[in-house]
mmCIF file of C-alpha atoms in Angstrom:
data_model
loop_
_atom_site.group_PDB
_atom_site.id
_atom_site.type_symbol
_atom_site.label_atom_id
_atom_site.label_comp_id
_atom_site.label_asym_id
_atom_site.label_seq_id
_atom_site.Cartn_x
_atom_site.Cartn_y
_atom_site.Cartn_z
ATOM 1 C CA UNK W 547 121.259 142.481 172.421
ATOM 2 C CA UNK W 548 118.015 141.445 171.199
ATOM 3 C CA UNK W 549 115.874 144.294 170.002
ATOM 4 C CA UNK W 550 111.825 144.286 170.871
ATOM 5 C CA UNK W 551 109.252 146.859 169.580
ATOM 6 C CA UNK W 552 107.100 147.465 172.540
ATOM 7 C CA UNK W 553 103.951 148.743 171.173
ATOM 8 C CA UNK W 554 101.453 150.422 173.933
ATOM 9 C CA UNK W 555 98.063 151.684 173.827
ATOM 10 C CA UNK W 556 98.036 154.118 176.801
ATOM 11 C CA UNK W 557 94.092 154.313 176.538
ATOM 12 C CA UNK W 558 93.238 150.810 176.637
ATOM 13 C CA UNK W 559 91.211 149.267 179.731
ATOM 14 C CA UNK W 560 92.051 150.634 183.166
ATOM 15 C CA UNK W 561 95.262 152.138 181.699
ATOM 16 C CA UNK W 562 97.021 150.007 184.062
ATOM 17 C CA UNK W 563 100.483 150.139 182.144
ATOM 18 C CA UNK W 564 100.734 153.884 182.887
ATOM 19 C CA UNK W 565 101.657 152.285 186.525
ATOM 20 C CA UNK W 566 103.629 148.939 185.253
ATOM 21 C CA UNK W 567 105.310 150.169 182.387
ATOM 22 C CA UNK W 568 108.909 150.548 184.344
ATOM 23 C CA UNK W 569 108.440 147.353 185.975
ATOM 24 C CA UNK W 570 107.899 145.584 182.348
ATOM 25 C CA UNK W 571 110.795 147.632 180.825
ATOM 26 C CA UNK W 572 112.854 146.023 183.769
ATOM 27 C CA UNK W 573 112.079 142.348 183.012
ATOM 28 C CA UNK W 574 112.582 142.805 179.134
ATOM 29 C CA UNK W 575 116.269 144.652 179.978
ATOM 30 C CA UNK W 576 116.979 142.056 182.578
ATOM 31 C CA UNK W 577 116.244 139.165 179.871
ATOM 32 C CA UNK W 578 118.425 140.470 177.329
ATOM 33 C CA UNK W 579 116.373 143.054 175.480
ATOM 34 C CA UNK W 580 116.837 146.477 174.433
ATOM 35 C CA UNK W 581 113.301 147.657 174.056
ATOM 36 C CA UNK W 582 111.925 150.256 171.908
ATOM 37 C CA UNK W 583 108.679 151.748 173.328
ATOM 38 C CA UNK W 584 105.876 153.394 170.880
ATOM 39 C CA UNK W 585 102.924 154.800 172.114
ATOM 40 C CA UNK W 586 99.926 154.503 169.794
ATOM 41 C CA UNK W 587 98.233 158.083 169.066
ATOM 42 C CA UNK W 588 94.957 157.382 167.378
ATOM 43 C CA UNK W 589 93.236 154.467 165.094
ATOM 44 C CA UNK W 590 95.252 152.215 162.997
ATOM 45 C CA UNK W 591 98.566 153.534 164.478
ATOM 46 C CA UNK W 592 99.398 150.336 165.896
ATOM 47 C CA UNK W 593 99.119 148.912 162.242
ATOM 48 C CA UNK W 594 101.396 151.604 161.058
ATOM 49 C CA UNK W 595 103.968 151.354 163.286
ATOM 50 C CA UNK W 596 104.422 147.600 162.720
ATOM 51 C CA UNK W 597 104.317 147.887 159.087
ATOM 52 C CA UNK W 598 107.089 150.328 159.103
ATOM 53 C CA UNK W 599 109.285 149.221 161.831
ATOM 54 C CA UNK W 600 108.594 145.784 162.765
ATOM 55 C CA UNK W 601 111.270 144.173 160.280
ATOM 56 C CA UNK W 602 114.190 145.645 162.077
ATOM 57 C CA UNK W 603 113.110 143.621 165.426
ATOM 58 C CA UNK W 604 113.748 140.322 166.702
ATOM 59 C CA UNK W 605 109.899 140.274 168.584
ATOM 60 C CA UNK W 606 107.101 142.643 168.874
ATOM 61 C CA UNK W 607 105.194 142.980 172.247
ATOM 62 C CA UNK W 608 101.831 144.599 172.414
ATOM 63 C CA UNK W 609 100.295 145.990 175.674
ATOM 64 C CA UNK W 610 96.360 147.055 174.778
ATOM 65 C CA UNK W 611 92.866 145.382 174.090
ATOM 66 C CA UNK W 612 91.646 143.109 171.774
ATOM 67 C CA UNK W 613 91.277 146.116 169.091
ATOM 68 C CA UNK W 614 95.021 147.314 169.444
ATOM 69 C CA UNK W 615 95.975 143.628 168.992
ATOM 70 C CA UNK W 616 93.778 143.203 165.933
ATOM 71 C CA UNK W 617 96.055 146.446 164.723
ATOM 72 C CA UNK W 618 99.137 144.773 165.322
ATOM 73 C CA UNK W 619 98.327 141.459 163.776
ATOM 74 C CA UNK W 620 96.967 143.261 160.721
ATOM 75 C CA UNK W 621 100.330 144.809 160.465
ATOM 76 C CA UNK W 622 102.325 141.720 161.001
ATOM 77 C CA UNK W 623 100.540 139.812 158.278
ATOM 78 C CA UNK W 624 101.330 142.644 155.597
ATOM 79 C CA UNK W 625 105.090 141.749 156.079
ATOM 80 C CA UNK W 626 106.979 139.185 154.056
ATOM 81 C CA UNK W 627 108.475 137.626 157.464
ATOM 82 C CA UNK W 628 106.287 137.851 160.471
ATOM 83 C CA UNK W 629 108.483 138.477 163.778
ATOM 84 C CA UNK W 630 106.789 136.388 167.071
ATOM 85 C CA UNK W 631 104.631 138.368 169.052
ATOM 86 C CA UNK W 632 103.938 138.746 172.585
ATOM 87 C CA UNK W 633 100.923 140.381 174.249
ATOM 88 C CA UNK W 634 99.882 142.071 177.284
ATOM 89 C CA UNK W 635 96.300 142.014 177.765
ATOM 90 C CA UNK W 636 95.505 145.813 178.971
ATOM 91 C CA UNK W 637 92.174 146.140 177.739
ATOM 92 C CA UNK W 638 88.579 145.715 179.146
ATOM 93 C CA UNK W 639 87.813 142.056 178.293
ATOM 94 C CA UNK W 640 90.593 140.627 176.670
ATOM 95 C CA UNK W 641 89.152 137.444 174.913
ATOM 96 C CA UNK W 642 91.910 136.431 172.800
ATOM 97 C CA UNK W 643 94.406 136.358 176.317
ATOM 98 C CA UNK W 644 92.025 134.304 178.149
ATOM 99 C CA UNK W 645 91.568 131.560 175.356
ATOM 100 C CA UNK W 646 95.297 131.442 175.601
ATOM 101 C CA UNK W 647 95.644 131.622 178.971
ATOM 102 C CA UNK W 648 97.846 134.699 178.861
ATOM 103 C CA UNK W 649 98.008 136.394 182.571
ATOM 104 C CA UNK W 650 95.823 139.464 182.544
ATOM 105 C CA UNK W 651 98.878 141.040 184.936
ATOM 106 C CA UNK W 652 101.236 142.974 182.867
ATOM 107 C CA UNK W 653 104.351 141.830 184.663
ATOM 108 C CA UNK W 654 103.716 138.147 184.579
ATOM 109 C CA UNK W 655 102.775 138.701 180.721
ATOM 110 C CA UNK W 656 105.943 140.417 180.025
ATOM 111 C CA UNK W 657 107.950 137.521 181.482
ATOM 112 C CA UNK W 658 106.434 135.019 178.856
ATOM 113 C CA UNK W 659 106.698 137.523 175.908
ATOM 114 C CA UNK W 660 110.703 137.423 177.228
ATOM 115 C CA UNK W 661 110.991 133.972 177.039
ATOM 116 C CA UNK W 662 111.046 131.486 174.274
ATOM 117 C CA UNK W 663 107.860 129.309 174.173
ATOM 118 C CA UNK W 664 105.505 130.021 171.361
ATOM 119 C CA UNK W 665 102.523 128.700 169.736
ATOM 120 C CA UNK W 666 101.501 128.811 166.131
ATOM 121 C CA UNK W 667 97.832 130.580 166.211
ATOM 122 C CA UNK W 668 95.273 130.548 163.423
ATOM 123 C CA UNK W 669 94.469 133.913 161.918
ATOM 124 C CA UNK W 670 91.108 134.791 160.316
ATOM 125 C CA UNK W 671 90.872 136.987 156.953
ATOM 126 C CA UNK W 672 87.976 138.949 156.277
ATOM 127 C CA UNK W 673 87.860 140.229 152.522
ATOM 128 C CA UNK W 674 90.917 142.095 152.480
ATOM 129 C CA UNK W 675 91.851 142.369 156.401
ATOM 130 C CA UNK W 676 92.726 140.133 159.066
ATOM 131 C CA UNK W 677 91.257 139.403 162.661
ATOM 132 C CA UNK W 678 92.702 137.427 165.741
ATOM 133 C CA UNK W 679 89.536 135.872 167.344
ATOM 134 C CA UNK W 680 86.030 136.985 166.244
ATOM 135 C CA UNK W 681 84.186 138.418 163.105
ATOM 136 C CA UNK W 682 80.714 138.897 164.209
ATOM 137 C CA UNK W 683 77.430 140.884 162.915
ATOM 138 C CA UNK W 684 73.859 141.747 164.743
ATOM 139 C CA UNK W 685 72.779 142.171 168.076
ATOM 140 C CA UNK W 686 75.080 143.551 170.642
ATOM 141 C CA UNK W 687 78.283 143.475 168.109
ATOM 142 C CA UNK W 688 78.339 147.356 167.833
ATOM 143 C CA UNK W 689 78.493 147.586 171.897
ATOM 144 C CA UNK W 690 82.194 147.039 171.789
ATOM 145 C CA UNK W 691 83.274 150.000 169.392
ATOM 146 C CA UNK W 692 80.184 152.393 170.486
ATOM 147 C CA UNK W 693 80.797 152.442 174.233
ATOM 148 C CA UNK W 694 82.774 155.594 175.072
ATOM 149 C CA UNK W 695 86.339 154.564 176.408
ATOM 150 C CA UNK W 696 85.861 156.759 179.457
ATOM 151 C CA UNK W 697 82.830 154.757 180.356
ATOM 152 C CA UNK W 698 84.909 151.454 179.876
ATOM 153 C CA UNK W 699 87.895 152.850 182.183
ATOM 154 C CA UNK W 700 85.132 153.625 184.854
ATOM 155 C CA UNK W 701 83.141 150.711 184.703
ATOM 156 C CA UNK W 702 85.403 147.932 183.052
ATOM 157 C CA UNK W 703 83.282 144.895 181.810
ATOM 158 C CA UNK W 704 80.016 146.046 183.167
ATOM 159 C CA UNK W 705 80.277 148.900 180.861
ATOM 160 C CA UNK W 706 79.639 146.573 177.953
ATOM 161 C CA UNK W 707 76.788 145.035 179.722
ATOM 162 C CA UNK W 708 75.024 148.302 180.336
ATOM 163 C CA UNK W 709 75.385 149.229 176.883
ATOM 164 C CA UNK W 710 74.175 145.896 175.559
ATOM 165 C CA UNK W 711 70.684 146.292 177.673
ATOM 166 C CA UNK W 712 70.355 149.633 175.733
ATOM 167 C CA UNK W 713 70.538 147.970 172.359
ATOM 168 C CA UNK W 714 67.835 145.544 173.288
ATOM 169 C CA UNK W 715 64.926 147.433 171.703
ATOM 170 C CA UNK W 716 66.798 147.763 168.503
ATOM 171 C CA UNK W 717 67.812 144.456 167.729
ATOM 172 C CA UNK W 718 67.193 143.628 163.732
ATOM 173 C CA UNK W 719 67.456 140.693 161.584
ATOM 174 C CA UNK W 720 69.662 140.638 158.209
ATOM 175 C CA UNK W 721 68.343 138.496 155.546
ATOM 176 C CA UNK W 722 71.633 136.135 154.631
ATOM 177 C CA UNK W 723 73.019 133.509 152.079
ATOM 178 C CA UNK W 724 75.397 131.469 154.499
ATOM 179 C CA UNK W 725 77.951 129.134 151.967
ATOM 180 C CA UNK W 726 80.467 126.758 152.983
ATOM 181 C CA UNK W 727 81.724 123.251 152.349
ATOM 182 C CA UNK W 728 79.585 122.095 155.410
ATOM 183 C CA UNK W 729 76.369 124.143 155.240
ATOM 184 C CA UNK W 730 74.468 126.276 152.944
ATOM 185 C CA UNK W 731 71.420 127.947 154.071
ATOM 186 C CA UNK W 732 69.317 131.123 153.754
ATOM 187 C CA UNK W 733 67.332 133.184 156.061
ATOM 188 C CA UNK W 734 66.718 135.929 158.770
ATOM 189 C CA UNK W 735 69.657 136.290 161.216
ATOM 190 C CA UNK W 736 69.858 138.397 164.244
ATOM 191 C CA UNK W 737 73.344 137.406 165.161
ATOM 192 C CA UNK W 738 76.247 135.557 163.705
ATOM 193 C CA UNK W 739 79.894 135.134 164.577
ATOM 194 C CA UNK W 740 83.122 133.497 163.035
ATOM 195 C CA UNK W 741 85.554 132.832 165.815
ATOM 196 C CA UNK W 742 88.815 131.096 167.098
ATOM 197 C CA UNK W 743 88.297 131.688 170.405
ATOM 198 C CA UNK W 744 87.268 129.805 173.747
ATOM 199 C CA UNK W 745 85.437 132.786 175.346
ATOM 200 C CA UNK W 746 83.438 135.477 173.734
ATOM 201 C CA UNK W 747 82.792 138.993 175.554
ATOM 202 C CA UNK W 748 84.131 137.589 178.948
ATOM 203 C CA UNK W 749 81.007 135.814 179.288
ATOM 204 C CA UNK W 750 79.818 133.184 176.718
ATOM 205 C CA UNK W 751 82.335 130.059 176.115
ATOM 206 C CA UNK W 752 82.030 128.515 172.749
ATOM 207 C CA UNK W 753 80.294 124.785 173.189
ATOM 208 C CA UNK W 754 82.044 121.756 173.277
ATOM 209 C CA UNK W 755 85.553 120.545 174.383
ATOM 210 C CA UNK W 756 87.081 120.680 171.049
ATOM 211 C CA UNK W 757 87.738 124.471 170.258
ATOM 212 C CA UNK W 758 91.305 124.755 169.296
ATOM 213 C CA UNK W 759 93.126 127.758 168.027
ATOM 214 C CA UNK W 760 95.530 126.010 165.575
ATOM 215 C CA UNK W 761 93.493 123.491 163.766
ATOM 216 C CA UNK W 762 92.519 125.711 160.798
ATOM 217 C CA UNK W 763 88.846 125.661 161.364
ATOM 218 C CA UNK W 764 86.820 128.310 162.946
ATOM 219 C CA UNK W 765 83.581 127.799 164.855
ATOM 220 C CA UNK W 766 80.313 129.512 163.167
ATOM 221 C CA UNK W 767 77.345 130.245 165.475
ATOM 222 C CA UNK W 768 74.199 131.681 163.846
ATOM 223 C CA UNK W 769 71.027 132.925 165.540
ATOM 224 C CA UNK W 770 67.814 132.994 163.583
ATOM 225 C CA UNK W 771 65.192 135.737 164.031
ATOM 226 C CA UNK W 772 62.898 135.088 167.064
ATOM 227 C CA UNK W 773 59.073 134.987 166.812
ATOM 228 C CA UNK W 774 58.792 136.773 170.188
ATOM 229 C CA UNK W 775 60.564 138.249 173.147
ATOM 230 C CA UNK W 776 60.217 135.185 175.295
ATOM 231 C CA UNK W 777 62.015 132.967 172.659
ATOM 232 C CA UNK W 778 64.797 135.560 172.273
ATOM 233 C CA UNK W 779 65.251 135.017 175.951
ATOM 234 C CA UNK W 780 65.013 131.602 175.732
ATOM 235 C CA UNK W 781 67.827 131.392 173.013
ATOM 236 C CA UNK W 782 70.212 133.579 175.149
ATOM 237 C CA UNK W 783 69.690 131.383 178.035
ATOM 238 C CA UNK W 784 70.674 128.450 175.918
ATOM 239 C CA UNK W 785 73.555 130.282 174.524
ATOM 240 C CA UNK W 786 74.684 130.898 177.805
ATOM 241 C CA UNK W 787 74.337 127.478 178.869
ATOM 242 C CA UNK W 788 76.272 125.980 175.761
ATOM 243 C CA UNK W 789 73.225 124.373 174.608
ATOM 244 C CA UNK W 790 72.994 124.249 170.681
ATOM 245 C CA UNK W 791 69.867 122.213 170.290
ATOM 246 C CA UNK W 792 67.474 125.073 169.485
ATOM 247 C CA UNK W 793 66.387 125.080 165.967
ATOM 248 C CA UNK W 794 66.846 128.711 166.262
ATOM 249 C CA UNK W 795 70.700 128.274 166.592
ATOM 250 C CA UNK W 796 72.942 126.862 163.706
ATOM 251 C CA UNK W 797 76.604 126.070 164.897
ATOM 252 C CA UNK W 798 79.229 124.321 162.814
ATOM 253 C CA UNK W 799 82.770 124.087 161.857
ATOM 254 C CA UNK W 800 84.574 125.662 158.740
ATOM 255 C CA UNK W 801 87.748 126.834 157.173
ATOM 256 C CA UNK W 802 85.760 129.090 154.838
ATOM 257 C CA UNK W 803 82.647 130.548 154.407
ATOM 258 C CA UNK W 804 80.792 133.312 152.516
ATOM 259 C CA UNK W 805 78.092 135.632 153.761
ATOM 260 C CA UNK W 806 75.811 137.602 151.430
ATOM 261 C CA UNK W 807 73.631 140.349 152.183
ATOM 262 C CA UNK W 808 72.518 142.804 149.140
ATOM 263 C CA UNK W 809 71.962 145.758 151.930
ATOM 264 C CA UNK W 810 75.206 145.471 153.674
ATOM 265 C CA UNK W 811 75.383 144.825 157.082
ATOM 266 C CA UNK W 812 77.744 146.082 159.762
ATOM 267 C CA UNK W 813 80.587 143.914 160.943
ATOM 268 C CA UNK W 814 82.764 143.933 164.200
ATOM 269 C CA UNK W 815 86.230 142.531 164.004
ATOM 270 C CA UNK W 816 87.873 141.993 167.612
ATOM 271 C CA UNK W 817 85.693 144.430 168.941
ATOM 272 C CA UNK W 818 86.452 147.323 166.267
ATOM 273 C CA UNK W 819 83.879 148.379 163.398
ATOM 274 C CA UNK W 820 84.964 146.270 160.366
ATOM 275 C CA UNK W 821 82.470 147.831 157.813
ATOM 276 C CA UNK W 822 79.569 146.788 156.142
ATOM 277 C CA UNK W 823 80.301 145.127 152.769
ATOM 278 C CA UNK W 824 77.526 143.209 151.103
ATOM 279 C CA UNK W 825 79.519 139.935 150.580
ATOM 280 C CA UNK W 826 81.930 138.727 152.692
ATOM 281 C CA UNK W 827 84.470 135.817 152.425
ATOM 282 C CA UNK W 828 86.185 134.547 155.661
ATOM 283 C CA UNK W 829 89.140 132.300 155.564
ATOM 284 C CA UNK W 830 91.259 130.476 158.282
ATOM 285 C CA UNK W 831 94.855 131.348 157.727
ATOM 286 C CA UNK W 832 96.053 128.120 159.550
ATOM 287 C CA UNK W 833 98.785 128.761 162.155
ATOM 288 C CA UNK W 834 99.835 131.871 160.676
ATOM 289 C CA UNK W 835 100.473 134.134 163.609
ATOM 290 C CA UNK W 836 103.591 132.803 166.032
ATOM 291 C CA UNK W 837 103.079 134.016 169.880
ATOM 292 C CA UNK W 838 104.673 133.628 172.991
ATOM 293 C CA UNK W 839 102.832 131.756 175.845
ATOM 294 C CA UNK W 840 103.802 129.835 178.997
ATOM 295 C CA UNK W 841 105.007 126.430 178.527
ATOM 296 C CA UNK W 842 102.245 123.959 179.370
ATOM 297 C CA UNK W 843 99.610 126.545 178.272
ATOM 298 C CA UNK W 844 97.539 126.854 175.169
ATOM 299 C CA UNK W 845 99.402 123.482 174.168
ATOM 300 C CA UNK W 846 97.382 121.356 171.426
#
């Protein structure tokens, strides 16, 4: 029988895996797999499990939110041979799964993970760590890892919105130097992201129809410091409308980009705290991750 390592974060999202686990295991067994289930017990546990055990399995299956997936991918990227990955989006927002049309229902996602159709997806390198879909700094980016898990479980996506409103009075700007082959600039910015996803936070869609997750390029979005609250509201409205024509917004594609901030600023990687290094080098690892998807979905 084929062996699958099934890693589950039992605290993700609305804890749906508590109700659906047996059905998911039944699907795997019926498809000829011998599943080994490991429940994460704390931060970085998923990464440790992958590093220590993944090489003994034919494929990996991960159930959790974007943060859990981030840990699994970091574990896989450390291996000499990277087994293919299936993903059950069991978190609150699940941007990565939305971009790849992976269904939110655990049984449906498990059937895809038990199939044979895969796509090769880009992975981001952030200094010495990896991320699956976003590295960001500035306004609202700390919301995902500062919102208490019980609040997320109770309110779902609304918990992020409420926490984001609370951070409005404390928005600050960071003085940055940004360097890539396409763009070199310096200034004060309240928000920035380097992403490989089509939706962010379950709210904002990246502009343009050419956002691909396997082309070796990131979407970079930078927001300059507004002069007043009215200008800030205008910027937010333009972003939600996918309108990049404001002089306060810088948007470009790149495979590599460097950020320098001498004081250091906090980064978020896939919804988790990524540290505050004074210098950050971000590189696209083209098609580094083999992921199970439904045939016909996420094709390029």
